[in-house]
Tab-separated table of C-alpha atoms and ligand atoms in Angstrom:
chain	number	residue	atom	x	y	z
A	1	MET	CA	-0.197	0.085	0.107
A	2	ASN	CA	1.018	3.826	-0.441
A	3	VAL	CA	0.027	6.885	1.177
A	4	PHE	CA	-0.549	10.212	-0.956
A	5	LYS	CA	-0.315	13.561	1.094
A	6	PHE	CA	-1.693	16.555	-0.615
A	7	GLY	CA	-0.894	19.893	0.841
A	8	GLY	CA	-3.084	22.967	0.747
A	9	ALA	CA	-1.680	24.461	-2.466
A	10	SER	CA	-2.485	21.418	-4.471
A	11	VAL	CA	-6.703	21.434	-3.027
A	12	LYS	CA	-6.472	25.513	-2.996
A	13	ASP	CA	-9.414	25.942	-6.122
A	14	ALA	CA	-11.931	23.280	-7.681
A	15	ASN	CA	-9.756	22.964	-10.026
A	16	GLY	CA	-6.842	22.085	-7.937
A	17	ILE	CA	-8.866	19.259	-6.723
A	18	ARG	CA	-9.764	17.952	-9.754
A	19	ASN	CA	-6.477	17.650	-10.764
A	20	VAL	CA	-6.081	15.523	-7.113
A	21	ALA	CA	-8.371	13.173	-8.432
A	22	GLU	CA	-7.283	12.604	-11.639
A	23	ILE	CA	-3.258	11.812	-9.602
A	24	ILE	CA	-5.550	9.585	-7.441
A	25	SER	CA	-7.223	7.919	-10.399
A	26	LYS	CA	-3.653	7.825	-12.515
A	27	TYR	CA	-1.129	6.905	-9.892
A	28	ARG	CA	-2.573	5.207	-7.310
A	29	SER	CA	-1.736	1.546	-6.284
A	30	ASP	CA	-4.786	-0.567	-5.462
A	31	GLU	CA	-4.335	0.056	-1.327
A	32	LEU	CA	-3.833	3.579	-0.932
A	33	VAL	CA	-4.621	6.588	1.548
A	34	VAL	CA	-4.845	9.772	1.107
A	35	VAL	CA	-4.156	12.401	3.483
A	36	VAL	CA	-5.057	15.988	2.573
A	37	SER	CA	-4.525	19.437	3.636
A	38	ALA	CA	-7.431	22.703	4.536
A	39	THR	CA	-7.190	24.537	1.145
A	40	GLY	CA	-5.032	27.116	0.247
A	41	LYS	CA	-4.747	29.663	2.587
A	42	THR	CA	-7.369	28.453	4.808
A	43	THR	CA	-5.587	27.853	8.124
A	44	ASN	CA	-4.447	31.205	8.060
A	45	ALA	CA	-7.782	32.600	7.860
A	46	LEU	CA	-8.740	30.616	10.574
A	47	GLU	CA	-5.937	31.478	12.433
A	48	GLN	CA	-7.390	35.059	12.174
A	49	VAL	CA	-10.543	33.730	13.450
A	50	ILE	CA	-9.367	32.304	16.554
A	51	GLN	CA	-7.578	36.072	17.307
A	52	GLU	CA	-10.936	37.851	16.787
A	53	LYS	CA	-12.365	35.521	18.887
A	54	PHE	CA	-10.363	37.305	21.999
A	55	GLU	CA	-11.082	40.450	20.728
A	56	ASN	CA	-14.305	41.146	18.597
A	57	LYS	CA	-16.797	37.920	18.826
A	58	THR	CA	-18.797	39.504	15.850
A	59	ASN	CA	-15.544	40.103	13.322
A	60	ALA	CA	-14.675	36.196	14.436
A	61	LEU	CA	-17.833	34.980	13.124
A	62	GLN	CA	-18.225	37.165	10.238
A	63	LEU	CA	-14.874	35.518	8.957
A	64	LEU	CA	-15.675	32.549	9.654
A	65	ARG	CA	-18.696	32.920	8.040
A	66	LYS	CA	-16.574	34.139	4.814
A	67	ILE	CA	-14.590	31.055	4.990
A	68	ARG	CA	-17.616	29.051	4.843
A	69	GLN	CA	-18.368	31.075	1.677
A	70	ASP	CA	-14.947	30.405	0.164
A	71	HIS	CA	-16.053	26.480	0.693
A	72	GLU	CA	-19.499	26.950	-1.107
A	73	VAL	CA	-17.851	28.669	-3.789
A	74	ILE	CA	-15.388	25.621	-4.860
A	75	ILE	CA	-18.735	23.177	-4.172
A	76	GLN	CA	-20.617	25.010	-6.655
A	77	ASP	CA	-17.737	24.606	-9.040
A	78	LEU	CA	-16.998	20.931	-8.729
A	79	PHE	CA	-20.788	19.555	-8.453
A	80	ASN	CA	-23.733	19.655	-10.812
A	81	SER	CA	-25.784	18.447	-8.159
A	82	LEU	CA	-25.076	19.537	-4.216
A	83	PRO	CA	-24.728	16.423	-2.571
A	84	ALA	CA	-26.836	16.700	0.700
A	85	GLU	CA	-24.809	14.734	3.085
A	86	LEU	CA	-21.933	16.413	2.229
A	87	LEU	CA	-23.948	19.861	3.181
A	88	ARG	CA	-25.042	18.614	6.189
A	89	SER	CA	-21.487	17.763	7.487
A	90	ILE	CA	-19.615	20.523	6.252
A	91	ASN	CA	-22.684	22.595	7.922
A	92	GLU	CA	-21.919	21.031	10.876
A	93	TYR	CA	-18.526	21.575	10.809
A	94	PHE	CA	-19.285	25.296	10.869
A	95	VAL	CA	-21.735	25.349	13.584
A	96	GLU	CA	-19.608	23.837	15.935
A	97	GLY	CA	-17.397	26.996	15.419
A	98	GLU	CA	-19.537	28.565	15.690
A	99	TRP	CA	-20.425	27.316	19.008
A	100	VAL	CA	-16.686	28.056	19.988
A	101	ILE	CA	-16.760	31.296	19.369
A	102	ASP	CA	-19.798	32.080	20.767
A	103	GLU	CA	-18.827	30.241	24.406
A	104	ASP	CA	-18.410	32.918	27.178
A	105	ARG	CA	-16.679	30.390	29.407
A	106	GLU	CA	-12.961	31.426	29.812
A	107	MET	CA	-10.695	28.800	28.079
A	108	ALA	CA	-6.878	28.626	27.370
A	109	TYR	CA	-5.772	30.554	24.160
A	110	ASP	CA	-3.922	27.194	22.730
A	111	TYR	CA	-7.051	25.064	23.753
A	112	VAL	CA	-9.509	27.344	21.842
A	113	TYR	CA	-6.979	27.285	19.027
A	114	ASP	CA	-7.520	23.125	18.611
A	115	GLN	CA	-11.137	22.954	18.186
A	116	ILE	CA	-11.242	25.679	15.704
A	117	ILE	CA	-8.136	25.369	13.570
A	118	GLY	CA	-9.162	21.934	12.048
A	119	ILE	CA	-12.541	22.921	10.642
A	120	GLY	CA	-10.047	23.669	7.298
A	121	GLU	CA	-9.228	19.997	6.688
A	122	LEU	CA	-12.112	18.626	7.879
A	123	VAL	CA	-14.205	20.966	5.900
A	124	SER	CA	-11.981	20.295	2.556
A	125	SER	CA	-11.248	16.362	3.181
A	126	GLN	CA	-15.322	15.803	3.120
A	127	ILE	CA	-15.503	17.667	-0.083
A	128	LEU	CA	-12.684	15.754	-2.083
A	129	ALA	CA	-14.321	12.301	-0.447
A	130	SER	CA	-17.524	13.346	-1.962
A	131	TYR	CA	-15.924	14.339	-5.594
A	132	LEU	CA	-14.221	11.104	-5.824
A	133	LEU	CA	-17.070	9.000	-5.161
A	134	GLU	CA	-18.749	11.174	-8.131
A	135	LYS	CA	-15.836	10.297	-10.559
A	136	GLY	CA	-16.222	7.010	-9.499
A	137	ILE	CA	-13.324	6.155	-7.060
A	138	LYS	CA	-15.047	4.050	-4.134
A	139	THR	CA	-13.553	6.030	-1.084
A	140	LYS	CA	-13.924	6.221	2.424
A	141	CYS	CA	-13.297	9.016	4.613
A	142	ILE	CA	-11.688	8.224	8.169
A	143	ASP	CA	-12.063	10.893	11.166
A	144	ALA	CA	-8.073	11.957	11.782
A	145	ARG	CA	-8.923	12.286	14.884
A	146	SER	CA	-10.119	7.931	15.802
A	147	MET	CA	-6.775	6.607	14.734
A	148	ILE	CA	-4.183	10.245	15.547
A	149	ILE	CA	-3.847	9.678	19.491
A	150	THR	CA	-1.717	12.695	21.456
A	151	ASP	CA	-1.333	13.768	24.478
A	152	ASP	CA	-2.939	17.500	25.726
A	153	THR	CA	0.081	19.527	24.106
A	154	TRP	CA	-2.180	22.176	22.495
A	155	ARG	CA	-0.748	23.136	19.151
A	156	GLU	CA	2.177	21.058	19.196
A	157	GLY	CA	0.212	17.239	20.180
A	158	ARG	CA	2.544	14.299	21.117
A	159	ILE	CA	1.719	11.309	19.534
A	160	GLN	CA	0.974	7.988	21.428
A	161	TRP	CA	2.584	5.795	19.750
A	162	THR	CA	0.719	2.386	21.159
A	163	SER	CA	-2.662	3.360	20.456
A	164	THR	CA	-2.364	5.360	17.457
A	165	ASN	CA	-0.616	2.502	15.684
A	166	ALA	CA	-3.612	0.132	16.591
A	167	LYS	CA	-6.177	2.866	16.116
A	168	ILE	CA	-4.548	3.222	12.320
A	169	ARG	CA	-4.792	-0.481	11.684
A	170	ASP	CA	-7.917	-1.205	12.962
A	171	ASN	CA	-9.740	2.115	11.151
A	172	CYS	CA	-7.304	1.820	7.823
A	173	ASN	CA	-6.742	-2.099	7.110
A	174	SER	CA	-9.813	-3.463	6.272
A	175	ILE	CA	-10.935	-1.022	3.910
A	176	LEU	CA	-7.540	-1.004	2.245
A	177	ARG	CA	-8.128	-4.744	1.773
A	178	ASP	CA	-10.925	-3.730	-0.115
A	179	ASN	CA	-8.842	-1.686	-2.649
A	180	ILE	CA	-11.344	1.469	-1.118
A	181	VAL	CA	-9.142	4.761	-0.906
A	182	VAL	CA	-9.178	5.929	2.482
A	183	LEU	CA	-9.443	9.370	3.044
A	184	THR	CA	-8.100	11.423	6.171
A	185	GLN	CA	-7.377	14.864	7.264
A	186	GLY	CA	-3.565	15.989	8.041
A	187	PHE	CA	-2.966	18.200	10.882
A	188	ILE	CA	-4.885	17.182	13.834
A	189	GLY	CA	-6.003	14.414	15.997
A	190	SER	CA	-7.244	13.954	19.397
A	191	THR	CA	-6.424	13.479	23.418
A	192	ALA	CA	-7.850	10.479	25.113
A	193	GLU	CA	-10.915	12.655	25.879
A	194	ASN	CA	-11.825	13.536	22.403
A	195	ASN	CA	-10.628	17.090	22.101
A	196	THR	CA	-9.052	18.055	19.022
A	197	VAL	CA	-5.706	18.377	18.612
A	198	SER	CA	-3.477	20.357	16.136
A	199	LEU	CA	0.147	18.570	15.571
A	200	GLY	CA	1.557	22.076	14.547
A	201	ARG	CA	1.778	24.185	11.543
A	202	GLU	CA	2.683	22.758	8.641
A	203	GLY	CA	2.267	19.063	10.169
A	204	SER	CA	-0.051	17.016	7.219
A	205	ASP	CA	3.462	15.441	6.236
A	206	TYR	CA	3.597	14.458	10.434
A	207	THR	CA	0.486	12.928	9.598
A	208	ALA	CA	1.033	11.040	6.422
A	209	ALA	CA	4.374	9.632	7.728
A	210	ILE	CA	2.958	8.170	10.733
A	211	ILE	CA	0.088	6.139	8.854
A	212	SER	CA	2.579	5.048	6.240
A	213	ALA	CA	4.581	3.822	9.396
A	214	ALA	CA	1.668	2.207	10.999
A	215	LEU	CA	0.803	0.478	7.860
A	216	GLU	CA	4.195	-0.356	6.551
A	217	ALA	CA	3.900	1.858	3.458
A	218	GLN	CA	5.510	0.601	0.359
A	219	SER	CA	6.199	4.107	-0.182
A	220	MET	CA	5.056	7.772	0.599
A	221	THR	CA	4.644	10.423	-1.795
A	222	ILE	CA	4.096	14.502	-0.834
A	223	TRP	CA	2.813	15.896	-4.137
A	224	LYS	CA	3.886	20.185	-4.376
A	225	ASP	CA	3.984	23.698	-6.403
A	226	VAL	CA	7.433	22.313	-6.769
A	227	PRO	CA	9.548	19.733	-8.962
A	228	GLY	CA	10.512	18.171	-5.727
A	229	VAL	CA	12.870	19.822	-2.910
A	230	LEU	CA	15.199	22.104	-3.824
A	231	THR	CA	18.727	23.705	-3.286
A	232	ALA	CA	16.733	25.850	-1.878
A	233	ASP	CA	13.244	27.719	-1.435
A	234	PRO	CA	12.905	29.105	-5.271
A	235	LYS	CA	9.953	31.756	-4.254
A	236	VAL	CA	12.915	33.307	-2.537
A	237	PHE	CA	15.674	32.648	-4.299
A	238	ASP	CA	17.245	32.447	-7.804
A	239	ASN	CA	18.984	29.514	-9.612
A	240	VAL	CA	17.602	26.424	-7.731
A	241	SER	CA	18.307	23.482	-9.002
A	242	LYS	CA	16.263	19.780	-8.130
A	243	LEU	CA	17.753	17.270	-5.314
A	244	ASP	CA	17.413	13.750	-6.857
A	245	HIS	CA	18.427	12.337	-4.105
A	246	LEU	CA	18.700	12.821	-0.680
A	247	SER	CA	19.455	10.688	2.425
A	248	PHE	CA	17.089	10.284	5.108
A	249	LEU	CA	20.050	12.303	7.558
A	250	GLU	CA	20.429	15.243	5.034
A	251	ALA	CA	16.667	15.643	4.673
A	252	ILE	CA	16.506	15.328	8.827
A	253	GLU	CA	18.821	18.285	9.019
A	254	MET	CA	17.461	20.775	5.936
A	255	THR	CA	13.958	20.194	7.244
A	256	TYR	CA	15.290	21.283	11.105
A	257	TYR	CA	16.850	23.858	9.762
A	258	GLY	CA	13.829	24.985	8.372
A	259	ALA	CA	13.476	24.293	4.322
A	260	LYS	CA	9.660	24.605	4.221
A	261	VAL	CA	9.052	21.992	1.660
A	262	ILE	CA	8.545	18.912	4.441
A	263	HIS	CA	7.455	19.301	8.225
A	264	PRO	CA	10.747	18.789	10.340
A	265	LYS	CA	8.709	15.361	11.913
A	266	THR	CA	8.004	13.861	8.964
A	267	ILE	CA	11.227	12.182	8.192
A	268	GLN	CA	11.736	10.220	11.529
A	269	PRO	CA	8.499	7.587	11.356
A	270	LEU	CA	9.916	6.828	7.434
A	271	LYS	CA	13.213	6.142	8.483
A	272	ASN	CA	12.492	3.940	11.070
A	273	LYS	CA	10.177	1.546	8.778
A	274	ASN	CA	12.877	1.832	5.661
A	275	ILE	CA	9.598	3.639	3.522
A	276	PRO	CA	10.997	5.749	0.809
A	277	LEU	CA	9.635	9.510	0.455
A	278	TYR	CA	8.884	10.881	-2.757
A	279	VAL	CA	8.564	14.676	-3.400
A	280	LYS	CA	6.557	14.908	-6.895
A	281	SER	CA	4.949	18.076	-8.383
A	282	PHE	CA	1.138	18.190	-9.004
A	283	LEU	CA	1.692	20.266	-11.766
A	284	HIS	CA	3.902	17.438	-13.935
A	285	PRO	CA	2.894	14.374	-12.384
A	286	GLU	CA	4.533	12.393	-14.442
A	287	LYS	CA	7.879	13.607	-14.107
A	288	GLU	CA	10.395	12.130	-11.341
A	289	GLY	CA	10.674	14.206	-8.344
A	290	THR	CA	13.113	13.965	-5.632
A	291	LEU	CA	13.481	10.406	-3.535
A	292	ILE	CA	14.649	10.721	0.345
A	293	PHE	CA	15.830	7.272	0.561
A	294	GLY	CA	18.568	5.149	2.233
A	295	GLU	CA	21.263	6.302	4.614
A	296	ILE	CA	24.280	6.851	1.453
A	297	ASP	CA	25.194	10.800	1.358
A	298	ARG	CA	26.695	11.443	-2.124
A	299	ASP	CA	28.185	14.892	-2.949
A	300	TYR	CA	25.282	17.709	-2.655
A	301	PRO	CA	25.390	21.170	-3.947
A	302	PRO	CA	25.252	23.798	-1.222
A	303	ILE	CA	21.978	23.830	0.010
A	304	VAL	CA	20.015	27.221	1.258
A	305	VAL	CA	17.333	27.319	3.950
A	306	LEU	CA	16.197	30.981	5.157
A	307	GLU	CA	14.454	31.391	8.581
A	308	SER	CA	12.760	35.473	8.531
A	309	ASN	CA	11.608	37.148	12.104
A	310	GLN	CA	14.688	35.772	14.045
A	311	SER	CA	15.896	37.452	17.160
A	312	LEU	CA	18.919	37.517	18.513
A	313	VAL	CA	18.140	37.350	22.731
A	314	HIS	CA	21.389	37.864	25.034
A	315	PHE	CA	21.312	37.098	28.687
A	316	SER	CA	23.964	38.803	31.088
A	317	SER	CA	24.672	37.908	34.658
A	318	LYS	CA	23.534	40.757	36.393
A	319	ASP	CA	26.316	40.027	38.961
A	320	LEU	CA	29.047	39.573	36.949
A	321	SER	CA	29.295	36.185	37.405
A	322	PHE	CA	29.997	33.295	34.790
A	323	ILE	CA	27.265	31.817	33.163
A	324	ALA	CA	27.379	28.736	34.110
A	325	GLU	CA	25.544	25.294	33.929
A	326	ASP	CA	23.161	26.058	36.312
A	327	HIS	CA	21.989	29.284	34.784
A	328	LEU	CA	21.917	26.744	31.528
A	329	ALA	CA	19.870	24.634	32.788
A	330	ARG	CA	17.555	26.935	34.096
A	331	LEU	CA	17.446	28.453	31.255
A	332	PHE	CA	16.751	25.385	28.686
A	333	GLY	CA	14.109	24.328	31.516
A	334	LEU	CA	12.356	27.890	30.498
A	335	PHE	CA	13.023	27.424	26.407
A	336	ASP	CA	11.245	23.786	27.411
A	337	LYS	CA	8.234	24.816	29.045
A	338	PHE	CA	7.604	28.027	26.623
A	339	ARG	CA	8.393	25.600	23.446
A	340	ILE	CA	11.083	28.075	22.201
A	341	LYS	CA	13.365	26.437	20.162
A	342	VAL	CA	16.869	27.651	19.920
A	343	ASN	CA	18.206	27.738	16.015
A	344	VAL	CA	21.568	29.310	17.129
A	345	MET	CA	23.643	29.325	20.345
A	346	ARG	CA	26.751	30.290	21.654
A	347	ASN	CA	28.365	31.159	25.692
A	348	THR	CA	31.231	33.983	26.354
A	349	ALA	CA	32.261	34.383	30.268
A	350	ILE	CA	29.106	35.938	31.345
A	351	SER	CA	26.748	35.849	28.444
A	352	PHE	CA	25.132	33.879	26.782
A	353	THR	CA	23.310	34.446	23.543
A	354	VAL	CA	20.356	32.412	21.219
A	355	CYS	CA	18.880	33.158	17.865
A	356	ILE	CA	14.932	31.967	18.006
A	357	GLN	CA	11.915	33.179	16.245
A	358	TYR	CA	10.923	36.166	17.216
A	359	ASP	CA	7.028	35.538	19.365
A	360	LYS	CA	6.711	38.845	21.610
A	361	ALA	CA	4.504	36.693	23.684
A	362	LYS	CA	6.963	33.838	24.756
A	363	LEU	CA	9.670	36.571	24.809
A	364	ASN	CA	7.803	38.189	27.825
A	365	SER	CA	7.110	34.986	29.642
A	366	LEU	CA	10.353	34.273	29.116
A	367	ILE	CA	11.801	37.527	29.885
A	368	GLU	CA	9.689	36.897	33.411
A	369	LYS	CA	10.994	34.329	34.672
A	370	VAL	CA	14.698	35.228	34.588
A	371	GLN	CA	14.944	38.719	34.890
A	372	ASP	CA	16.222	38.248	39.009
A	373	LEU	CA	19.558	36.833	37.559
A	374	PHE	CA	19.919	38.298	34.135
A	375	THR	CA	19.654	41.213	32.208
A	376	VAL	CA	18.143	40.230	28.795
A	377	ILE	CA	18.345	42.349	25.666
A	378	VAL	CA	16.210	41.371	22.873
A	379	GLU	CA	17.559	41.984	18.821
A	380	PRO	CA	14.711	41.467	16.931
A	381	ASN	CA	14.421	41.957	12.565
A	382	LEU	CA	16.862	39.244	11.712
A	383	ASP	CA	16.815	36.923	9.670
A	384	LEU	CA	18.960	33.048	9.566
A	385	TYR	CA	21.217	31.158	6.993
A	386	THR	CA	21.752	27.990	7.038
A	387	ILE	CA	23.879	26.613	4.551
A	388	ARG	CA	24.802	23.295	4.233
A	389	HIS	CA	27.607	21.769	2.881
A	390	CYS	CA	28.563	25.219	1.739
A	391	ASN	CA	31.852	26.385	-0.046
A	392	ASP	CA	34.359	29.423	-0.465
A	393	SER	CA	32.439	31.039	-3.441
A	394	MET	CA	29.445	30.580	-2.197
A	395	LEU	CA	29.485	32.412	0.963
A	396	PRO	CA	30.433	35.573	-0.011
A	397	ARG	CA	28.306	35.866	-2.723
A	398	LEU	CA	25.060	34.948	-0.439
A	399	LEU	CA	25.908	37.607	2.472
A	400	GLU	CA	26.736	40.148	-0.106
A	401	GLU	CA	25.363	43.708	1.143
A	402	LYS	CA	24.255	42.264	4.047
A	403	ILE	CA	24.701	43.284	7.862
A	404	VAL	CA	26.139	39.832	9.534
A	405	ILE	CA	25.839	39.620	13.159
A	406	MET	CA	26.509	36.128	14.365
A	407	GLU	CA	28.169	33.351	12.260
A	408	GLU	CA	28.473	29.268	13.110
A	409	ARG	CA	30.323	26.773	11.366
A	410	ILE	CA	30.508	22.936	12.030
A	411	ARG	CA	31.861	20.586	9.521
A	412	LYS	CA	29.050	21.122	6.771
A	413	THR	CA	26.771	23.458	8.123
A	414	VAL	CA	27.424	27.183	8.432
A	415	GLN	CA	24.625	29.665	10.218
A	416	VAL	CA	24.328	32.837	9.395
A	417	VAL	CA	22.103	35.902	11.696
A	418	VAL	CA	22.074	38.710	9.195
A	419	LYS	CA	19.830	42.021	9.676
A	420	SER	CA	17.148	41.511	7.544
A	421	ALA	CA	16.996	43.730	4.403
A	422	PRO	CA	14.174	46.755	5.080
A	423	VAL	CA	11.338	46.324	2.995
A	424	ILE	CA	11.455	49.332	0.240
A	425	ILE	CA	8.120	50.384	-0.839
A	426	HIS	CA	7.886	51.237	-4.546
A	427	LYS	CA	5.827	54.301	-4.858
A	428	LYS	CA	4.084	54.869	-7.702
A	429	ASP	CA	4.612	58.391	-9.541
A	430	HIS	CA	1.901	60.372	-9.543
A	431	HIS	CA	1.912	62.774	-12.702
B	501	ADP	P1	1.720	22.436	0.943
B	501	ADP	O1	0.699	22.804	-0.246
B	501	ADP	O2	2.135	20.958	0.881
B	501	ADP	O3	1.329	22.921	2.300
B	501	ADP	P2	4.368	24.446	1.119
B	501	ADP	O4	3.795	25.548	0.795
B	501	ADP	O5	4.163	23.916	2.329
B	501	ADP	O6	3.016	23.122	0.451
B	501	ADP	O7	5.775	23.768	0.582
B	501	ADP	C1	5.854	23.587	-1.051
B	501	ADP	C2	6.481	25.234	-0.689
B	501	ADP	O8	7.772	24.930	-0.040
B	501	ADP	C3	7.588	25.497	-1.965
B	501	ADP	O9	6.288	26.232	-2.497
B	501	ADP	C4	8.664	26.587	-1.701
B	501	ADP	O10	8.602	28.052	-2.008
B	501	ADP	C5	8.633	26.234	-0.248
B	501	ADP	N1	10.425	25.837	-0.139
B	501	ADP	C6	11.303	25.915	0.760
B	501	ADP	N2	11.951	25.497	0.977
B	501	ADP	C7	12.032	24.604	-0.249
B	501	ADP	C8	12.537	23.668	-1.191
B	501	ADP	N3	14.258	23.424	-0.531
B	501	ADP	N4	12.570	22.859	-2.007
B	501	ADP	C9	11.343	23.235	-2.599
B	501	ADP	N5	10.643	23.858	-2.229
B	501	ADP	C10	10.734	24.705	-0.826
B	502	LIG	N1	-3.535	23.050	7.082
B	502	LIG	C1	-2.146	22.830	7.896
B	502	LIG	C2	-1.320	24.309	8.142
B	502	LIG	O1	-1.349	25.029	6.787
B	502	LIG	C3	-1.134	21.489	8.157
B	502	LIG	C4	-0.595	21.229	6.718
B	502	LIG	O2	-1.079	22.319	5.752
B	502	LIG	O3	0.022	20.808	6.464
B	502	LIG	O4	-1.280	24.424	8.563
B	503	MG	MG1	1.752	23.887	3.608
C-alpha cells in the first residue's frame, strides 16, 4: 500500500481538486491512503478567526462565514447537483466552530485554537471524498481524530504511539483490503478525552508519515507545487536546482533548519521503517521529483535554508558571575516550558546568546522568569541563513551587502544571522 499527501496548494480551488482526483486515479496503487490539508490559505484565515474570538466575536463569526462561503464556491464549481450529505457535514463543522466562538466560558487560547483550526482539514477532506466518489473512485473518509491519538499539548500534540498505531490499523486495514481509498485529514488528532489537537503548523506531512509507518507502506509521496526538494526556496532565491536524491539524514538536517518543503517531524517515522519518501509536483505528476531514502550521502551542492523573523536574545548575568551550567539548565528548562526552539547559540564568560523565532508573547513570559538573574536584550528583525555543504564561493555571494551579526560553523553547516533587509516600498509616481 502507498500513502499520498496533498497539501493546501494542491487543493486551493475546484481545478486543484479535479487535478488531485486525476492524480489519484492515474497514479494510485490498489491500496492507497490519501492525507489532505486544508485548502489554500484556509488555516491562516482560521488563525485570524481564533485571534478575533478573543477580541471581537462578531468579527470572528464574520470571518468564519467568509471561509464557509469560499468553500461553497468550490463546491458549486465542482458538483452539478450538490451532494446533500456533503452539505450536511460541512454545515455541522462550521456550526460547531460558531459554538466555540460564542462560548463565554474562559478557555485557554491554545485549547480554543485546536478546537477551531481543524475545520479547514475536516471540510476539505469531505469535499475531496465526495468528488472522488462522484468520479467513481471508491473512497471512505475516516476522521483522523479516531486514529491519531496525542497528549494534551495543545497546538503541538505529542503522539501516543501504541494507541495511534493500533487505531490506524484497525480503521484502515479492512477498507484497504477491499481496494477502497482511505481518505483522512492531516494536521489533527485527538486526546484520549476526545478533544481535538493539532500537530503544529504544516503538520499534514507528519500525519502522512505516521500513517505510512503504522501500515508499513511501500512508499509515501507528497505532492507539491515545486518539482521536488530544491537547493533553496524558489520563491526567495534564483538559480535553484532540484535534488534528485537525499538521504534520510540529509532530509532531517535540512528540514530541522527550517526548509519549509517538508515538516521536520516527517522523516523519522519513515526512516525507522525504511519507507521511501517521494516529493513530486502535482503540476507535472509524470516527472521524477526527489527521492528521500537510504543512508548513503553523495556529494550535495550547497543547500540554503532561510528563516526570517528571527531575534537574538542576549542574557548576561547581573552580578558579573560566570554563566555556568546551573544558569544554562534553568534557561533551557524555560525554553522547554515555553516551547522555544533554539536555532543557534553561543556563550561567553558572562553572557549567553540564542537565536530564536521572534514571538513577543513567549519572549515576555521568558524574560519575566529570568529577570532576577539576567539582564536580557532582544535584538529583533533578523534573518538566519543555514547553508549545508557550504563552499568557499557560496558564502561571500550570499552575504553580499548584508550586515552579519553572528556566524557559526560546524563541519558541513554554516549558520549566519544577518539584519533583515528593510522592506522597500515602491511608490507610484503621480504626474
Ligand atoms: P503544501 O501545499 O504542501 O502546504 P508548502 O507551501 O507548505 O506546500 O510547501 C511548498 C513550498 O515550500 C514551495 O512552494 C516552496 O516555496 C517552499 N520551499 C522552501 N524551501 C524549499 C526547498 N528547499 N525546496 C522546495 N521548496 C521549498
Ligand atoms: N493546514 C495546516 C497548515 O496550513 C497543515 C498543513 O497544511 O500541513 O499549517
Ligand atoms: Mg503547507
